[in-house]
PDB file of C-alpha atoms in Angstrom:
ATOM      1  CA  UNK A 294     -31.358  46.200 -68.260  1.00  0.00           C
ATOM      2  CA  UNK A 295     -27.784  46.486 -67.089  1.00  0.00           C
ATOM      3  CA  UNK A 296     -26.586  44.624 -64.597  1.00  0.00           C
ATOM      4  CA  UNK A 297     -24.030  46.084 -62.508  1.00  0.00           C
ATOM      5  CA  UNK A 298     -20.392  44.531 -61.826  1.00  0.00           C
ATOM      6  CA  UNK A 299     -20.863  44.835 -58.062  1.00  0.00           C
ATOM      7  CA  UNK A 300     -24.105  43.252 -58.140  1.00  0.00           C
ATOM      8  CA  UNK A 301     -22.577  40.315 -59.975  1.00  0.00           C
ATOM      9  CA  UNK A 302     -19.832  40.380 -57.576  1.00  0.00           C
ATOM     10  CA  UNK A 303     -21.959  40.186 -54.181  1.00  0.00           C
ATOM     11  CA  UNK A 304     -24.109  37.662 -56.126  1.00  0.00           C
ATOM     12  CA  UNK A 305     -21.096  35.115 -56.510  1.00  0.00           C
ATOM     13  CA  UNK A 306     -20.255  35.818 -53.017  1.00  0.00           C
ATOM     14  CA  UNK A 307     -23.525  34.875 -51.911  1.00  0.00           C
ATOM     15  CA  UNK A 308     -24.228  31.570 -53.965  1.00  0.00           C
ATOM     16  CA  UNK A 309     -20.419  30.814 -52.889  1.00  0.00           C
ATOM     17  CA  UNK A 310     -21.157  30.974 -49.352  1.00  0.00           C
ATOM     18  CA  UNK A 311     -24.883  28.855 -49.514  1.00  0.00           C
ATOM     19  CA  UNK A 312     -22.237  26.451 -51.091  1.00  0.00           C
ATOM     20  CA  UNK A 313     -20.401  26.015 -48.500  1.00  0.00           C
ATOM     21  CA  UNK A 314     -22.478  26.301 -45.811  1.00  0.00           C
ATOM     22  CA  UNK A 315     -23.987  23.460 -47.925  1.00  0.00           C
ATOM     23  CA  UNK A 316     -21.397  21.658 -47.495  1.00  0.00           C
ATOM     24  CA  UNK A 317     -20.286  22.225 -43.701  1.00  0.00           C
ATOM     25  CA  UNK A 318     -23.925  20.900 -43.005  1.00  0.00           C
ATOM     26  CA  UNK A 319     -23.784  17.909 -44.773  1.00  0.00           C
ATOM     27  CA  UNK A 320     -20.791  16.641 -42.231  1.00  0.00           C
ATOM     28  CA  UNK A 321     -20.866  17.321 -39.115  1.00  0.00           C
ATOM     29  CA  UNK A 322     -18.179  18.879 -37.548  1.00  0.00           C
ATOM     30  CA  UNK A 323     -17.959  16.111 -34.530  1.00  0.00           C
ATOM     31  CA  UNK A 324     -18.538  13.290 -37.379  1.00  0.00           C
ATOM     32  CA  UNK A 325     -16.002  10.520 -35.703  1.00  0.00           C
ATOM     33  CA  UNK A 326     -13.500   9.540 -38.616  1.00  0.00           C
ATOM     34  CA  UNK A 327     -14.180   6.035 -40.159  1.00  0.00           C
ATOM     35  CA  UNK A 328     -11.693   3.330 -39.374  1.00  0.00           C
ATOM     36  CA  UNK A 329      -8.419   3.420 -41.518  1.00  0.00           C
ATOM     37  CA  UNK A 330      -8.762  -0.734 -41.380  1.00  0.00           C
ATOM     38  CA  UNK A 331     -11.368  -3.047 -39.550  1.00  0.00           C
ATOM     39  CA  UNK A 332     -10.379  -7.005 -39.316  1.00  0.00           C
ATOM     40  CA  UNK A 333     -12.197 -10.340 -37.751  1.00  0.00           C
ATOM     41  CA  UNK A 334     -10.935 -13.445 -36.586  1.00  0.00           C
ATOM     42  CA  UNK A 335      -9.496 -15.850 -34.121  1.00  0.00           C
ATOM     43  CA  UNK A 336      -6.770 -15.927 -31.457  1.00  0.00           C
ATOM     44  CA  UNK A 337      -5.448 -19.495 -29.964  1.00  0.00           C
ATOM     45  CA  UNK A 338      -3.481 -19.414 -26.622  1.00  0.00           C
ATOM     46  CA  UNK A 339      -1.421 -22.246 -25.677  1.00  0.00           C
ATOM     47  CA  UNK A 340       0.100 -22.574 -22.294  1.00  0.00           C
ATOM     48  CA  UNK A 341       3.034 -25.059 -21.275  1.00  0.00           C
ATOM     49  CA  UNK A 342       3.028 -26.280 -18.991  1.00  0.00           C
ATOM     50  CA  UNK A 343      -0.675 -25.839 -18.304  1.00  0.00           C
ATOM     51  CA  UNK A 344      -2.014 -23.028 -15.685  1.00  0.00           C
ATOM     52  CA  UNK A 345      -2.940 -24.440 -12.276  1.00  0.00           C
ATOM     53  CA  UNK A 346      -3.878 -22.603  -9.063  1.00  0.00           C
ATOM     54  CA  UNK A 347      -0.790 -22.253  -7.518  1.00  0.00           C
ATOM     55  CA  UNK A 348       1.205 -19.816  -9.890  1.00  0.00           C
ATOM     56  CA  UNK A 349       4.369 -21.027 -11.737  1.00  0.00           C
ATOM     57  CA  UNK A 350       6.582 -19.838 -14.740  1.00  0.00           C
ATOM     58  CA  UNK A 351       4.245 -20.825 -17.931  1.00  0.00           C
ATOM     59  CA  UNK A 352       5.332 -20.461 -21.421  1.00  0.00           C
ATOM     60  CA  UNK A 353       2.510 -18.637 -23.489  1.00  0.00           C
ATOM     61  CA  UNK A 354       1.839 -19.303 -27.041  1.00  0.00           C
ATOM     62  CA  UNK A 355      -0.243 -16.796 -29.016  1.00  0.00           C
ATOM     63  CA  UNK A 356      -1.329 -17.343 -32.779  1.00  0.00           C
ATOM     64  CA  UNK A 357      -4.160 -15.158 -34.151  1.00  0.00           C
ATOM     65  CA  UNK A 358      -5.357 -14.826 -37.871  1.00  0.00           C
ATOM     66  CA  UNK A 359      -7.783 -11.697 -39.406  1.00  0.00           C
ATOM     67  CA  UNK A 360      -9.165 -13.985 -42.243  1.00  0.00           C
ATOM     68  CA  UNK A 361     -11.938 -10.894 -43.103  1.00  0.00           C
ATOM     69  CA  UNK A 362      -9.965  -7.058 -43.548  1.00  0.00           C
ATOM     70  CA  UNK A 363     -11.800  -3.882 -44.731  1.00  0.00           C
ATOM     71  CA  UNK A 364      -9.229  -1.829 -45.697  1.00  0.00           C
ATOM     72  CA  UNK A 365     -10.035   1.647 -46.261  1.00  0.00           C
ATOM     73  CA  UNK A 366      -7.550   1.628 -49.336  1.00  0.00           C
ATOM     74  CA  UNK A 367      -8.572  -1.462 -50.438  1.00  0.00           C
ATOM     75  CA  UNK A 368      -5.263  -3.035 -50.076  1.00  0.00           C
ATOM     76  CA  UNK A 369      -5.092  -5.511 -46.653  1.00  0.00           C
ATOM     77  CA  UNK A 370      -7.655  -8.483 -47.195  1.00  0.00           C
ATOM     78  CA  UNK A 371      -6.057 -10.656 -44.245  1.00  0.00           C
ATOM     79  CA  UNK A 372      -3.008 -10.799 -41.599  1.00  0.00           C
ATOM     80  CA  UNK A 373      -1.492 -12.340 -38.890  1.00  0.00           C
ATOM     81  CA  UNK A 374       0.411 -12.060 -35.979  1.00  0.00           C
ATOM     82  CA  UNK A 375       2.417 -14.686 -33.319  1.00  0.00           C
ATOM     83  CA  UNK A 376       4.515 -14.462 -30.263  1.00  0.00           C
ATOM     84  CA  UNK A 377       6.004 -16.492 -27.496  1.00  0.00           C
ATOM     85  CA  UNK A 378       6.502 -15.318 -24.179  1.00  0.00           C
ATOM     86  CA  UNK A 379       6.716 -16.233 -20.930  1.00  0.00           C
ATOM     87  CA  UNK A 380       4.879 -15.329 -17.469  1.00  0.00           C
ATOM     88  CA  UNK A 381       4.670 -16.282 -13.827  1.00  0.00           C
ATOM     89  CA  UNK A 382       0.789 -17.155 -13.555  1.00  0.00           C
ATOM     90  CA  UNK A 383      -1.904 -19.155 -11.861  1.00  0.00           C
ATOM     91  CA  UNK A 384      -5.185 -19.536 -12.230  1.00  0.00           C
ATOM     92  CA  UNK A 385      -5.896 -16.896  -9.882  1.00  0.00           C
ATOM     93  CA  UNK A 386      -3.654 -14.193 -11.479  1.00  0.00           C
ATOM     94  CA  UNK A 387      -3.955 -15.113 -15.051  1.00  0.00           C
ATOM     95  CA  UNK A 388      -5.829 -11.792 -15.582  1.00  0.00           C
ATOM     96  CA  UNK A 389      -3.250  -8.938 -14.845  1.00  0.00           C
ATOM     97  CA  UNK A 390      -2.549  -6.134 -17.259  1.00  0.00           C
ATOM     98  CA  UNK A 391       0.435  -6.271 -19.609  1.00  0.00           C
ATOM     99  CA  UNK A 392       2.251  -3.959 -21.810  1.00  0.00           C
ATOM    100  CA  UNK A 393       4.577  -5.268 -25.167  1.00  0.00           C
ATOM    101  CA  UNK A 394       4.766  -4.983 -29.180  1.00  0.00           C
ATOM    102  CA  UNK A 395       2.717  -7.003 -31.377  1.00  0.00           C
ATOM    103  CA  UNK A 396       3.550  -7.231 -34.859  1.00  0.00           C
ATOM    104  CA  UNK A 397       0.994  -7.617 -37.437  1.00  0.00           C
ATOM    105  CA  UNK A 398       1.579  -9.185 -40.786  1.00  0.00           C
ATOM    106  CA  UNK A 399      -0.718  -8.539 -43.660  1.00  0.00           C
ATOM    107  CA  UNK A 400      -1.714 -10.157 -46.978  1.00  0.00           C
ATOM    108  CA  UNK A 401       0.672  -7.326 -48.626  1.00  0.00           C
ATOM    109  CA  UNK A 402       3.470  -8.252 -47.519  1.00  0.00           C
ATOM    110  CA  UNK A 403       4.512  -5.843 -45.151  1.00  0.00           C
ATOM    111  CA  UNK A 404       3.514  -5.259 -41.449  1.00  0.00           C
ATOM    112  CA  UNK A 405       3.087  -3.220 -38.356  1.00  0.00           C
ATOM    113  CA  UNK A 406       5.002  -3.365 -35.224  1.00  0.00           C
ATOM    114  CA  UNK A 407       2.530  -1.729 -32.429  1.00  0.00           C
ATOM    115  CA  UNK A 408       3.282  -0.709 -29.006  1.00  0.00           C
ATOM    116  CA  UNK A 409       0.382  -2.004 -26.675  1.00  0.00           C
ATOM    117  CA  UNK A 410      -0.944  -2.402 -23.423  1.00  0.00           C
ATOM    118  CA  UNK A 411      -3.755  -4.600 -22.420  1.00  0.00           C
ATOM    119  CA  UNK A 412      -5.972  -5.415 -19.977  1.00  0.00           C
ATOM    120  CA  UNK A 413      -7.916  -8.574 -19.324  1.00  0.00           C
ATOM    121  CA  UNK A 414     -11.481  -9.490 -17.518  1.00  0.00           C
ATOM    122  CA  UNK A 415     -13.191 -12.375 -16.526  1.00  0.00           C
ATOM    123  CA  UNK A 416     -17.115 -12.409 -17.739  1.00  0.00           C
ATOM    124  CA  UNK A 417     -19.293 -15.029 -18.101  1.00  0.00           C
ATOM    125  CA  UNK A 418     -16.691 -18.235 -18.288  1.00  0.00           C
ATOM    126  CA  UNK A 419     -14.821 -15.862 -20.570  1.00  0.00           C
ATOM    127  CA  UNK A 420     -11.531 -14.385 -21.009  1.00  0.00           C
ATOM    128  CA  UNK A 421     -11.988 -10.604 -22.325  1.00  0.00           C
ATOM    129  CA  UNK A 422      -8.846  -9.242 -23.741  1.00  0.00           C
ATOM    130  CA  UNK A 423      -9.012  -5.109 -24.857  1.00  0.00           C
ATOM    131  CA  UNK A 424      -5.551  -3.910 -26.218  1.00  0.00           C
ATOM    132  CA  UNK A 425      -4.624  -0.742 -26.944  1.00  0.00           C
ATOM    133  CA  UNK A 426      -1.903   1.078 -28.492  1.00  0.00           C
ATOM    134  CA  UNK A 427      -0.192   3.055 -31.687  1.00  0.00           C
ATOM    135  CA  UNK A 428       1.518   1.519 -34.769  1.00  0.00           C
ATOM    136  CA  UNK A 429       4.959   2.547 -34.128  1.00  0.00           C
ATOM    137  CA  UNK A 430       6.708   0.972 -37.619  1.00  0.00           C
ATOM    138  CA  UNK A 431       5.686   0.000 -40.950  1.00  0.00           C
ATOM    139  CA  UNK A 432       2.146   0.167 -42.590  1.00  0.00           C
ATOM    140  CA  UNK A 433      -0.279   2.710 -41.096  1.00  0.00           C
ATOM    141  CA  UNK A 434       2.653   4.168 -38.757  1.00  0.00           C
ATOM    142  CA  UNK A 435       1.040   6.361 -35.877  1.00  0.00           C
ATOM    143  CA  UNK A 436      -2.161   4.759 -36.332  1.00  0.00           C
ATOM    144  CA  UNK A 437      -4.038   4.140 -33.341  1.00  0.00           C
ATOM    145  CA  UNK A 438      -4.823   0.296 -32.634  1.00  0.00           C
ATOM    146  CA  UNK A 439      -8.072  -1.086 -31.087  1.00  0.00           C
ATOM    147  CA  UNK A 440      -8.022  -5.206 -30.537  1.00  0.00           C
ATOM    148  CA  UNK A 441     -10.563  -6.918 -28.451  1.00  0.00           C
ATOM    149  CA  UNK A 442      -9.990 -10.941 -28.089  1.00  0.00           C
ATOM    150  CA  UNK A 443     -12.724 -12.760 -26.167  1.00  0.00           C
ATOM    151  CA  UNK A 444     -11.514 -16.523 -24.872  1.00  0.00           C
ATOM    152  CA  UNK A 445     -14.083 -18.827 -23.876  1.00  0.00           C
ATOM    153  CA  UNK A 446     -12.330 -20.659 -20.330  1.00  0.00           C
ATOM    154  CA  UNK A 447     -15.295 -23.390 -20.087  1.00  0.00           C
ATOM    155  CA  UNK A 448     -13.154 -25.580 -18.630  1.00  0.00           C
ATOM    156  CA  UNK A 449     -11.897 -23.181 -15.154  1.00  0.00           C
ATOM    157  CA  UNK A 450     -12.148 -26.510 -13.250  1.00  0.00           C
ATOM    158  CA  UNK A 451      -9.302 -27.651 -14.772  1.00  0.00           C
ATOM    159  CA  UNK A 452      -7.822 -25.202 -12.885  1.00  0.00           C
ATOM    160  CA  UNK A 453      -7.870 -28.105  -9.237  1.00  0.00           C
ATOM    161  CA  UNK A 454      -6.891 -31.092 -11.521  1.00  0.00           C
ATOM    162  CA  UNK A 455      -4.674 -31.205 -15.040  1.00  0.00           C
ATOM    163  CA  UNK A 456      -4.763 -27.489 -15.447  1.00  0.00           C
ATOM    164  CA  UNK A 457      -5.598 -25.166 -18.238  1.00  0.00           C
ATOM    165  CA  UNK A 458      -3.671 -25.848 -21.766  1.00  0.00           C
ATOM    166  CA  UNK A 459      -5.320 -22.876 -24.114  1.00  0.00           C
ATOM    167  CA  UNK A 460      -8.349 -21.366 -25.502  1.00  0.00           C
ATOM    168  CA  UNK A 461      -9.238 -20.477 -28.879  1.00  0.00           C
ATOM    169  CA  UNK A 462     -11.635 -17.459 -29.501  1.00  0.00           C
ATOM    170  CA  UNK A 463     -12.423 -14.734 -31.631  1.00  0.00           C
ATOM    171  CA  UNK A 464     -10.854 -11.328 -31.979  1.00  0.00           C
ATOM    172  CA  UNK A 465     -11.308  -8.095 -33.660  1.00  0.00           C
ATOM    173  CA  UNK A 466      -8.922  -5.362 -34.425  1.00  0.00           C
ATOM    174  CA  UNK A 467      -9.616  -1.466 -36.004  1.00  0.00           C
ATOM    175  CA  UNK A 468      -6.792   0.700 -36.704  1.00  0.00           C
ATOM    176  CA  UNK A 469      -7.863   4.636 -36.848  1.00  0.00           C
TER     177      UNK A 469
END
């Protein structure tokens, strides 16, 4: 029996488009892309001179390390970042909202200078930092950044006496 060309044709077709229909239902169209890089770690915060009540001009030191990296092309294992700044703060205003660039150094060599903003909350004795922002320059330029940095303040009645010198915590960061 002969089988005819247009037969063959609209057979193709067909087993072309189960394919990909195939396909389009194994991922879901609203399927949230994975992170480009996911890191762990821990943030110190030095202040000097310390933070009392009554607000004054406080020099802030900021270290954090990302000692665990997943790196979606396998490349960052680990990074850093540091900066220095200064604010006018108390104990009572030591939450407001901030905007800056943080630059990230990773275990490649290179880095990735991010324009943030962040805003802070007070929960449970703890400091709650959530920054947000896009990787303007370097690695994963135009990347959007995610970093959460929680700050355990057990010490808040400090605050009346000696004041507050730092707090070390840990901090997450995913880059999409």
């Amino acid at each position: 029996m002969a089988v005819s060309s247009s037969w063959k044709r609209s057979a193709a077709l067909a087993i072309g488009a189960s394919l990909t229909a195939s396909a389009l239902a194994a991922a879901p169209a609203d399927a949230a892309p994975s992170p480009l890089l996911q890191c762990q770690g821990t943030e110190s915060t030095t202040y000097d001179p310390t933070v009392v009540f009554r607000p004054r001009d406080v020099g802030i030191t900021v270290e954090g390390r990302f000692d665990s990296c997943v790196d979606g092309a396998g490349e960052v294992t680990s990074g850093a970042y540091g900066e220095r700044f200064t604010l006018h703060v108390g104990c009572n205003n030591l939450l407001d909202g901030f905007q800056d660039r943080r630059t990230f150094t990773w275990s490649t060599g290179d880095s990735s200078v991010a324009a943030i903003t962040g805003t802070t909350d007070a929960v449970a004795g703890q400091v709650i930092t959530t920054i947000t922002g896009t990787v303007v320059q370097g690695r994963h330029q135009g990347r959007s950044v995610l970093q959460v940095i929680t700050l355990p303040q057990p010490d808040l009645l400090l605050c009346f006496t000696t004041g507050l010198r730092g707090a070390t915590g840990v901090t997450t960061l995913t880059l999409t």
